[in-house]
Short mmCIF file of C-alpha atoms (C1' of nucleotides) in Angstrom, two decimals:
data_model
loop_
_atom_site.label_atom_id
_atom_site.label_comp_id
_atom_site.label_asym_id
_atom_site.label_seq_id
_atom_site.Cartn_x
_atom_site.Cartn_y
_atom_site.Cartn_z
CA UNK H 162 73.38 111.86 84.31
CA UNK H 163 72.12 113.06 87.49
CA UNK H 164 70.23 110.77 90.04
CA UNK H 165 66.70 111.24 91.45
CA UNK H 166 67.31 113.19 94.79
CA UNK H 167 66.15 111.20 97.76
CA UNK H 168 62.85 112.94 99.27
CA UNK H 169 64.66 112.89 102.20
CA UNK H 170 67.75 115.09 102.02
CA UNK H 171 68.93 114.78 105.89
CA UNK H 172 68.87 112.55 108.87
CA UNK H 173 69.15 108.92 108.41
CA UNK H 174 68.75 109.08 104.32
CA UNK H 175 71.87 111.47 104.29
CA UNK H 176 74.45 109.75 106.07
CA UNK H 177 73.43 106.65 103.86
CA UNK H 178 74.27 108.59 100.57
CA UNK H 179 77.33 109.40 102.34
CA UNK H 180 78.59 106.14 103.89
CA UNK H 181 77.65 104.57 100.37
CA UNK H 182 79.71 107.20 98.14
CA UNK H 183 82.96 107.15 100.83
CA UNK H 184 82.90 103.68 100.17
CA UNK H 185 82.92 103.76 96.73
CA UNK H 186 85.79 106.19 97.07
CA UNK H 187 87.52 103.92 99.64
CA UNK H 188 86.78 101.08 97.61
CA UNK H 189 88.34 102.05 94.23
CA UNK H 190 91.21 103.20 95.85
CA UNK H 191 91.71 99.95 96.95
CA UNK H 192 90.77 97.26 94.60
CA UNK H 193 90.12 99.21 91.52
CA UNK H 194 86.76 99.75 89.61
CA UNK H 195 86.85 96.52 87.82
CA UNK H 196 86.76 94.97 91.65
CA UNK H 197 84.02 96.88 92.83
CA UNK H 198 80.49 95.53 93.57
CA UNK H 199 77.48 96.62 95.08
CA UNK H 200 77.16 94.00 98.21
CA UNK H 201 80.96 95.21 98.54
CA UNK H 202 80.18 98.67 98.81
CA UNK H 203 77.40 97.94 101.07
CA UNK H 204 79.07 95.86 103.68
CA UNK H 205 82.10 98.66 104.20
CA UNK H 206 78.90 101.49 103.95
CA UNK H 207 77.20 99.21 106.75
CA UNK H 208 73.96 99.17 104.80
CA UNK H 209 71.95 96.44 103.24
CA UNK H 210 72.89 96.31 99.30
CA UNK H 211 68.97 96.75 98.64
CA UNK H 212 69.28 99.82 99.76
CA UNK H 213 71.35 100.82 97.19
CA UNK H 214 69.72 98.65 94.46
CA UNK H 215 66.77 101.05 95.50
CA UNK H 216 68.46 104.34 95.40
CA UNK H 217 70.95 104.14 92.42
CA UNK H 218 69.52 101.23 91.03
CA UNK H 219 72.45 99.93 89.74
CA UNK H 220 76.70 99.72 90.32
CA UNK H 221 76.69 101.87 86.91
CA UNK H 222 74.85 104.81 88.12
CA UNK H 223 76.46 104.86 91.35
CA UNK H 224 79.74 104.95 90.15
CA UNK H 225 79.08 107.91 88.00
CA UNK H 226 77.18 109.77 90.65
CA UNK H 227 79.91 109.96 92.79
CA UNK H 228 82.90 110.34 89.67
CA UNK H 229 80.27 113.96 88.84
CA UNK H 230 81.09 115.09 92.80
CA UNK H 231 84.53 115.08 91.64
CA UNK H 232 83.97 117.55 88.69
CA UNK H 233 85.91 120.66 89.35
CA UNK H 234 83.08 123.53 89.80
CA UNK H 235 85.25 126.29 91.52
CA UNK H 236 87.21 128.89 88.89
CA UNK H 237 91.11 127.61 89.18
CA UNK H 238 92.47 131.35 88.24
CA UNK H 239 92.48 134.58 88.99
CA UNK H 240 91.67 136.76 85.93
CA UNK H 241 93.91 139.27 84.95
CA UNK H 242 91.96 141.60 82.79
CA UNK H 243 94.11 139.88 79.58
CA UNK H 244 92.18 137.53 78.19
CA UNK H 245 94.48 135.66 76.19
CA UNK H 246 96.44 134.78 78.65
CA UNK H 247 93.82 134.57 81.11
CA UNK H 248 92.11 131.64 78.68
CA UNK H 249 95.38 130.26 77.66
CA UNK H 250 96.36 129.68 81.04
CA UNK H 251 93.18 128.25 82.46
CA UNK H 252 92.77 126.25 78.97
CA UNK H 253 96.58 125.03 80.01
CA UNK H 254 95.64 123.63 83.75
CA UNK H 255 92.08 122.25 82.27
CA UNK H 256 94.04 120.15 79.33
CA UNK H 257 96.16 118.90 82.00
CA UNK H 258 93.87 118.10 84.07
CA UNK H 259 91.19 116.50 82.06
CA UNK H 260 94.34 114.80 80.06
CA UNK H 261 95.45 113.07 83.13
CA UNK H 262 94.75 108.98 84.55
CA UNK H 263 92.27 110.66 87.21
CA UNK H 264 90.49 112.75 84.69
CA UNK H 265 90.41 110.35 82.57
CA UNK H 266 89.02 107.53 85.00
CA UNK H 267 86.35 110.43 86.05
CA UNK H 268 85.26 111.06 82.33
CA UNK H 269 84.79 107.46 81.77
CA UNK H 270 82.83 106.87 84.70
CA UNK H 271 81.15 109.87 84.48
CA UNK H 272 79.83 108.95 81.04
CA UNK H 273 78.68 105.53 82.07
CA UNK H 274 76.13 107.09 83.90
CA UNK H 275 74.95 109.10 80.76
CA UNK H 276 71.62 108.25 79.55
CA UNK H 277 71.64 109.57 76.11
CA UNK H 278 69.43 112.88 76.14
CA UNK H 279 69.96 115.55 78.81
CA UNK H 280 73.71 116.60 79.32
CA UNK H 281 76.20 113.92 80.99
CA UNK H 282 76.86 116.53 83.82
CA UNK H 283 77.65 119.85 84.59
CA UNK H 284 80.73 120.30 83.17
CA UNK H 285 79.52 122.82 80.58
CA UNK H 286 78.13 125.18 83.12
CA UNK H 287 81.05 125.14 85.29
CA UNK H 288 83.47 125.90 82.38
CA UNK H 289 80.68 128.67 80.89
CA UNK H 290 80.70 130.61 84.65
CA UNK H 291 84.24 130.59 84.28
CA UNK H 292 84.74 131.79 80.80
CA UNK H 293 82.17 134.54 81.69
CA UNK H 294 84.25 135.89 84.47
CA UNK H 295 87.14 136.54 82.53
CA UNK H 296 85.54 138.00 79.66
CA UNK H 297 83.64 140.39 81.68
CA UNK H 298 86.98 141.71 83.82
CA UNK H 299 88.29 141.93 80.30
CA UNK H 300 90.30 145.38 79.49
CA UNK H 301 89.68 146.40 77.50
CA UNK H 302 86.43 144.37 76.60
CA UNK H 303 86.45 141.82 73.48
CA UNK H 304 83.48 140.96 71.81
CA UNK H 305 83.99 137.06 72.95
CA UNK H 306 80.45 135.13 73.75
CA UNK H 307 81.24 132.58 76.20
CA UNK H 308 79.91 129.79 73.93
CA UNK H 309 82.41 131.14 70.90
CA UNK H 310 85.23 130.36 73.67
CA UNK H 311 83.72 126.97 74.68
CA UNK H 312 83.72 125.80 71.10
CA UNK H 313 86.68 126.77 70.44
CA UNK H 314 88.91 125.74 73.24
CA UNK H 315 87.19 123.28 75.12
CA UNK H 316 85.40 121.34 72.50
CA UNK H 317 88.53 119.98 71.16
CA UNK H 318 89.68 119.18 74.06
CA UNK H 319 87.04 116.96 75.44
CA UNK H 320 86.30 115.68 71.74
CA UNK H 321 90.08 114.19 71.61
CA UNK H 322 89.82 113.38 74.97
CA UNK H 323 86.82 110.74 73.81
CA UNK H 324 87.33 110.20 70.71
CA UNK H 325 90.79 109.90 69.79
CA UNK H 326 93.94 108.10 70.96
CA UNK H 327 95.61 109.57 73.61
CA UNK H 328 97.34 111.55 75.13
CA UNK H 329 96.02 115.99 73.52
CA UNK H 330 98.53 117.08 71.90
CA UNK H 331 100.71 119.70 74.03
CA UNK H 332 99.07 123.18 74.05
CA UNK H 333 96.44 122.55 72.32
CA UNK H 334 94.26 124.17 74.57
CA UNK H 335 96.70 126.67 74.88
CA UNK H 336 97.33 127.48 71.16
CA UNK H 337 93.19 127.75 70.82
CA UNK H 338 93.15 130.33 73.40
CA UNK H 339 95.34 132.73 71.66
CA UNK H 340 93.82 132.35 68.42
CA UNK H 341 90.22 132.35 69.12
CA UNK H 342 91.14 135.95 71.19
CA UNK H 343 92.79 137.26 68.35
CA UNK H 344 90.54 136.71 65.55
CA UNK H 345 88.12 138.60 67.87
CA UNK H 346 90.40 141.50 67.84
CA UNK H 347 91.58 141.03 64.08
CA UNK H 348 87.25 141.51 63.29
CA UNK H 349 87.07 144.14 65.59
CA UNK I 465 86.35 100.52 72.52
CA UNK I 466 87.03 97.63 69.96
CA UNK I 467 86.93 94.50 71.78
CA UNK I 468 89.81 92.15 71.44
CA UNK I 469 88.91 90.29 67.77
CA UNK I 470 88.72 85.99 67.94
CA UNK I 471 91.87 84.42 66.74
CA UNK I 472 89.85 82.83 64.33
CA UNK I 473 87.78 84.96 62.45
CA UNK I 474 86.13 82.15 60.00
CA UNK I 475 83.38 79.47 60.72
CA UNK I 476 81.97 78.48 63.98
CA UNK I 477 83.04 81.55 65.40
CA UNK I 478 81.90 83.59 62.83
CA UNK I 479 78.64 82.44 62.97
CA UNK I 480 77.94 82.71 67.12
CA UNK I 481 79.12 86.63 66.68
CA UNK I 482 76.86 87.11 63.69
CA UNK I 483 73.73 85.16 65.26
CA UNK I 484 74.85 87.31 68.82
CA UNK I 485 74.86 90.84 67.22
CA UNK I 486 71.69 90.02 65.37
CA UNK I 487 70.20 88.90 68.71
CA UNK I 488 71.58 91.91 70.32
CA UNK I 489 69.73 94.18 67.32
CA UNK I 490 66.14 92.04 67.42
CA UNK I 491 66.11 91.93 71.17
CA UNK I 492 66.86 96.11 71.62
CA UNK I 493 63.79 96.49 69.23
CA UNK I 494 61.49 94.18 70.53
CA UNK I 495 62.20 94.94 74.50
CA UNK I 496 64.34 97.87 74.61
CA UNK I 497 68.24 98.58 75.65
CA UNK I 498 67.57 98.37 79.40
CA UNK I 499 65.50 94.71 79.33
CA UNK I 500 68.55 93.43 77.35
CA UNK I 501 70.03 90.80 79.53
CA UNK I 502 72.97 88.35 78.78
CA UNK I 503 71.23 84.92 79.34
CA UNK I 504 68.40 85.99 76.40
CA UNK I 505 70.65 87.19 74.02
CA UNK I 506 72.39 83.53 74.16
CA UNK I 507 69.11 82.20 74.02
CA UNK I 508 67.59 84.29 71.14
CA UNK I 509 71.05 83.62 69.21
CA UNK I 510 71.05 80.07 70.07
CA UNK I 511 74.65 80.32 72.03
CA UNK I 512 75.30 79.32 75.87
CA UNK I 513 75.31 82.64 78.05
CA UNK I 514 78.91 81.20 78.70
CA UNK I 515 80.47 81.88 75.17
CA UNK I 516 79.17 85.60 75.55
CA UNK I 517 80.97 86.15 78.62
CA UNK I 518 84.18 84.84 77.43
CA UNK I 519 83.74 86.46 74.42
CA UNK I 520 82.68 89.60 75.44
CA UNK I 521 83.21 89.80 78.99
CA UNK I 522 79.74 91.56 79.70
CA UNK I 523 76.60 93.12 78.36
CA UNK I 524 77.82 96.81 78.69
CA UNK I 525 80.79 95.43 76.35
CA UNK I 526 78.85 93.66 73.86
CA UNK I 527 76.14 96.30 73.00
CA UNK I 528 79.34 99.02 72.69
CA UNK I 529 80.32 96.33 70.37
CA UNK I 530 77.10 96.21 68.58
CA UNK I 531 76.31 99.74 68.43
CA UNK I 532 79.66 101.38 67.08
CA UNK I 533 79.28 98.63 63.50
CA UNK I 534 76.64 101.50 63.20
CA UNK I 535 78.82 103.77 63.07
CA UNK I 536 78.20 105.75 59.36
CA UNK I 537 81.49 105.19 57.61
CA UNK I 538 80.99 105.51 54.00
CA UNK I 539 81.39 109.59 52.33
CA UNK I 540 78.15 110.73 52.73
CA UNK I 541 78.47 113.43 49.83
CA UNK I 542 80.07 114.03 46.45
CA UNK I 543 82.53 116.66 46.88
CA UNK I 544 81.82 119.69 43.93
CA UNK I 545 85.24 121.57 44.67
CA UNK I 546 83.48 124.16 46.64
CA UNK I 547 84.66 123.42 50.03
CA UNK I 548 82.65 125.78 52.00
CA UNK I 549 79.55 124.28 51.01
CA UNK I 550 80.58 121.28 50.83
CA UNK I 551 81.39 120.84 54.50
CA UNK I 552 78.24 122.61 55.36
CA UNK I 553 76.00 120.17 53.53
CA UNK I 554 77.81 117.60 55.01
CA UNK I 555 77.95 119.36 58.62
CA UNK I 556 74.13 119.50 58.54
CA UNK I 557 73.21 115.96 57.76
CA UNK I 558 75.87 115.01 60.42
CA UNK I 559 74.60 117.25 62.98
CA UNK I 560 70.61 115.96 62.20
CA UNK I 561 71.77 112.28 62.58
CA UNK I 562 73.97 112.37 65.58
CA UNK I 563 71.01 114.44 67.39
CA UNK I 564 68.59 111.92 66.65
CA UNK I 565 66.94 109.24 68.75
CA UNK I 566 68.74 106.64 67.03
CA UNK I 567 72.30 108.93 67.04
CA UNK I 568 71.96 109.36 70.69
CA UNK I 569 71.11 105.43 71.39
CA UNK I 570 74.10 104.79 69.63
CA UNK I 571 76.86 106.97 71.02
CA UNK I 572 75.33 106.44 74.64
CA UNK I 573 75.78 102.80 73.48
CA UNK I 574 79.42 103.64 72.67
CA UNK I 575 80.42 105.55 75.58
CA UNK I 576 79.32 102.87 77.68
CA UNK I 577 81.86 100.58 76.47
CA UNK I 578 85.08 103.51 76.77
CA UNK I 579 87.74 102.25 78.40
CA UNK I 580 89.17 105.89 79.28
CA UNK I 581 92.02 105.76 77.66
CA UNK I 582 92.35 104.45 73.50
CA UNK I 583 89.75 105.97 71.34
CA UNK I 584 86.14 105.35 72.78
CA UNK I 585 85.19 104.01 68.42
CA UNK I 586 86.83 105.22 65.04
CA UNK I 587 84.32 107.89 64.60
CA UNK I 588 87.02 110.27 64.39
CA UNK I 589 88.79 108.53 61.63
CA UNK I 590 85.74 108.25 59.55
CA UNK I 591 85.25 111.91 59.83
CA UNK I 592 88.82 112.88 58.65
CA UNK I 593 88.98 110.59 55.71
CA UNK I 594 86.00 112.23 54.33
CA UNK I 595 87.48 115.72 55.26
CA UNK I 596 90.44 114.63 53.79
CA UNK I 597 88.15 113.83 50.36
CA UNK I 598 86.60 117.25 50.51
CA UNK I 599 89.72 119.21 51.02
CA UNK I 600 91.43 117.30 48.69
CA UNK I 601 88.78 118.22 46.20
CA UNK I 602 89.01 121.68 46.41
CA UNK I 603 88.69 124.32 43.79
CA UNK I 604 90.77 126.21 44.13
CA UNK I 605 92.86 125.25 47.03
CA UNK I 606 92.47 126.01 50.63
CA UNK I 607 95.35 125.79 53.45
CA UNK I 608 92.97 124.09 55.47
CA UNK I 609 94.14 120.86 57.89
CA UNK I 610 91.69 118.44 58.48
CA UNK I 611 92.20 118.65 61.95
CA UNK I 612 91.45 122.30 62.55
CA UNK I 613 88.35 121.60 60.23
CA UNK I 614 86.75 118.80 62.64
CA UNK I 615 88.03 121.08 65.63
CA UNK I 616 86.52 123.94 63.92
CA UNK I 617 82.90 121.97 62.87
CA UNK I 618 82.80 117.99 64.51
CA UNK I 619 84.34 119.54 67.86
CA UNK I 620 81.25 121.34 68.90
CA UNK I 621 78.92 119.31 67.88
CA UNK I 622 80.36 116.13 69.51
CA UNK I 623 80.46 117.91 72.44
CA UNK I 624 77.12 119.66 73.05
CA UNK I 625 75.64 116.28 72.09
CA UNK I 626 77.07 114.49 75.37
CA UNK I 627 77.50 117.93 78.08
CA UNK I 628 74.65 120.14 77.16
CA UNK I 629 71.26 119.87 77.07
CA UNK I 630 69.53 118.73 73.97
CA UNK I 631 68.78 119.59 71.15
CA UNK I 632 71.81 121.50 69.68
CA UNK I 633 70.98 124.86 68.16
CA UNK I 634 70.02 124.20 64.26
CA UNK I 635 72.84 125.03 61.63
CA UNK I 636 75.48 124.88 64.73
CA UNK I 637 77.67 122.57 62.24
CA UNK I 638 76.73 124.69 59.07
CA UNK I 639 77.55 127.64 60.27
CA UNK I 640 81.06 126.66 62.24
CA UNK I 641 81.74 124.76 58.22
CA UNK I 642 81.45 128.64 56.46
CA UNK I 643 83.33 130.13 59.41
CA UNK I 644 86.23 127.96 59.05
CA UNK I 645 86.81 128.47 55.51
CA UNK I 646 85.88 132.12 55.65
CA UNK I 647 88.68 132.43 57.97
CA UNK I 648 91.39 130.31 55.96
CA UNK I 649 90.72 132.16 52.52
CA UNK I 650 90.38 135.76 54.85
CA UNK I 651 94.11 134.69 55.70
CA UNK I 652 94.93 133.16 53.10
"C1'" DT L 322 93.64 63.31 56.38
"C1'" DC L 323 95.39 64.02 60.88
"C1'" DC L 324 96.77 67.03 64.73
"C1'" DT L 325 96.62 70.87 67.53
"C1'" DT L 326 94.19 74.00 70.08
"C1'" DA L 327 90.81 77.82 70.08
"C1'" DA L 328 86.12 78.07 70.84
"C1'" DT L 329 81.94 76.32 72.40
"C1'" DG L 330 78.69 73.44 75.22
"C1'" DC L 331 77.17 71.82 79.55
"C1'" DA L 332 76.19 71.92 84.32
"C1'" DA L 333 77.44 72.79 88.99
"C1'" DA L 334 78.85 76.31 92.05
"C1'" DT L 335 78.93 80.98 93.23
"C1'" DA L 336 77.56 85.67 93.27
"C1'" DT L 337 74.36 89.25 92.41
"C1'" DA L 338 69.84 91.42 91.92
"C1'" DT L 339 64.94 91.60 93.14
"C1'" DT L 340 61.04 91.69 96.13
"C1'" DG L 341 57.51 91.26 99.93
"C1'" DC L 342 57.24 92.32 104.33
"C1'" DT L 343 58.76 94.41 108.73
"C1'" DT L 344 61.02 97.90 111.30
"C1'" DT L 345 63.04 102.29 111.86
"C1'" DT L 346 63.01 107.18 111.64
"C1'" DG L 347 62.60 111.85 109.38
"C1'" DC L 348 59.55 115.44 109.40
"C1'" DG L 349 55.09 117.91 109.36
"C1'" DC L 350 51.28 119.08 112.39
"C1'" DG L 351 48.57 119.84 116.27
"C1'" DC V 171 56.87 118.44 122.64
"C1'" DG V 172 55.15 114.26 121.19
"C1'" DC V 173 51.89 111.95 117.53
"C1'" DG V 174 51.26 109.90 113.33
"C1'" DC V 175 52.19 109.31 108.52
"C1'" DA V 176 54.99 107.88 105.00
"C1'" DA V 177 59.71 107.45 103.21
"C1'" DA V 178 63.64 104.94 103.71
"C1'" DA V 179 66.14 101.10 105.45
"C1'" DG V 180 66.59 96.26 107.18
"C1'" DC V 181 65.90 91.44 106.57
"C1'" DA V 182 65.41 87.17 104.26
"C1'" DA V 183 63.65 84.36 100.72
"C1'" DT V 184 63.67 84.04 95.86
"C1'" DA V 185 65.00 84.70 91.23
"C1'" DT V 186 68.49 85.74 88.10
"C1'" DA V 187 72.98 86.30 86.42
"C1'" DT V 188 77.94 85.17 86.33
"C1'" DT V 189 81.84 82.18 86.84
"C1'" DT V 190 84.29 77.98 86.29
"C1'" DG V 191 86.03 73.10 85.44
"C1'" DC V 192 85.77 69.75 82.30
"C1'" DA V 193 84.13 67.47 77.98
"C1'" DT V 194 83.30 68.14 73.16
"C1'" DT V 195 83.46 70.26 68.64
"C1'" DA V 196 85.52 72.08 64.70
"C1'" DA V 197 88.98 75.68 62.35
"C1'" DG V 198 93.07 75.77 60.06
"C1'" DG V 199 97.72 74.30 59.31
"C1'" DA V 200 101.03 70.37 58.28
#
DNA sequence: TCCTTAATGCAAATATATTGCTTTTGCGCG
DNA sequence: CGCGCAAAAGCAATATATTTGCATTAAGGA
């Protein structure tokens, strides 16, 4: 869930927002999220905590604002013109990744924040821009939509992730990869 | 999440958790999830705000409590032996609950209380023993795993419901249920 | 029935969240 | 460039929520 943007995106309102979310970093580094509480975060930000009662409105939404700045937006590989192995590998690092105590903590927080109707963040669209770059340097071209991919390879993965006991089994994302490619090819 | 369960699950105790989660229930109709506060649940329930937080630690905790005993458990259909349709029928009434109002509320509800790490309810469970029913079921056969069926049909759904926007695209379940056994008898 | 102890009640102490009002300060406009 | 408006922040009083120590109640076993 993504915050109402402050009217004010420089000056004075900016290095607020900043202050307040390198706190919140410092501070869970420190003491943990279980520790963490508003007046907290406001002392170390130097601001009042009203201030950020009025702009996140609560310790919940703050949290998760700043866990969706971690998300991962820039593509991690270099495609190859393969695609199976292009998608296996990325599907590889994002398992990992996502599979991981950070990821994890950043999942959990990020979903705090979710309110239940528009999507929890922007996950989806970072993963879709990079699934569209390596199907269209594909060679030769397979008739993949991005969406197939998604479904196939990262919707188990983040469905396990939430829903069932950890840790993903290994390669899953992996294994999903090569099969979802070569069905394509097999129906070509 | 399941919260840690009393030591003793008869009698006094019994009866504060029952009068709590029915307070919990009355009180989200009547004022709505975000007026919910600790100190009026007690009251409405007749409890001191003090046994709720030992209990339950905090609000967020309590109403993930609350909200995943909705959580559909029972077989929703009568398995006829033909599998394909059979997970499709099932698929769509699944997919038109969990993208309700009332689906959302819930799973938001749910989320809320993840810890990160175990299984954020036992959604997953319920879903594979009824796989499990419907596979089992089968006429004739199909080398089908109940995993790669909820990957193939749950998967997506689960997670276009939390990361994309809503509402999911109509027959996304259906459609994923006839594609997955296509492909098993196709290779069969 | 009695004993043990988990669970609750109660109330004081502490911490957090809200709010009205004032002050500061971006930012558009002449 | 500096004026003025309004958004954002500060401050402090108030309201509300949470925590905690101790007393009391009542499950559940012997």
């Amino acid at each position: 869930m993504s915050m109402k943007q402050a009217t004010r995106p420089g000056g004075r309102s900016l290095r607020v927002q900043q202050a307040v979310h390198a706190a919140v970093r410092a501070l869970i580094e420190e003491i943990g999220r279980d520790a963490l509480t508003v007046p907290q975060i406001a002392q170390r930000a130097g601001v009042t905590p009203s201030t950020i009662y009025r702009r996140w409105g609560d310790l919940m939404t703050l949290v998760s604002d700043v866990a969706q700045r971690n998300l991962r937006t820039e593509c991690p590989i270099e495609p190859t013109g393969h695609v199976a192995s292009d998608l296996a590998a990325w599907a590889d690092i994002y398992q990992e990744e996502m599979d991981s105590t950070p990821g994890r903590e950043m999942m959990r927080d990020v979903l705090r924040g979710w309110d239940g109707t528009r999507a929890a963040c922007g996950l989806l669209d970072a993963v879709r821009s990079t699934v569209e770059a390596i199907l269209t340097t594909a060679d030769p071209p397979v008739s993949l939509s991005a969406d197939s991919v998604i479904d196939a390879i990262f919707a188990p993965i983040l469905m396990r992730l939430v829903f069932a006991d950890a840790p993903l089994p290994q390669g899953l994302g992996r294994e999903a990869a090569f099969r979802v490619v070569a069905t394509a090819q097999a129906s070509a």
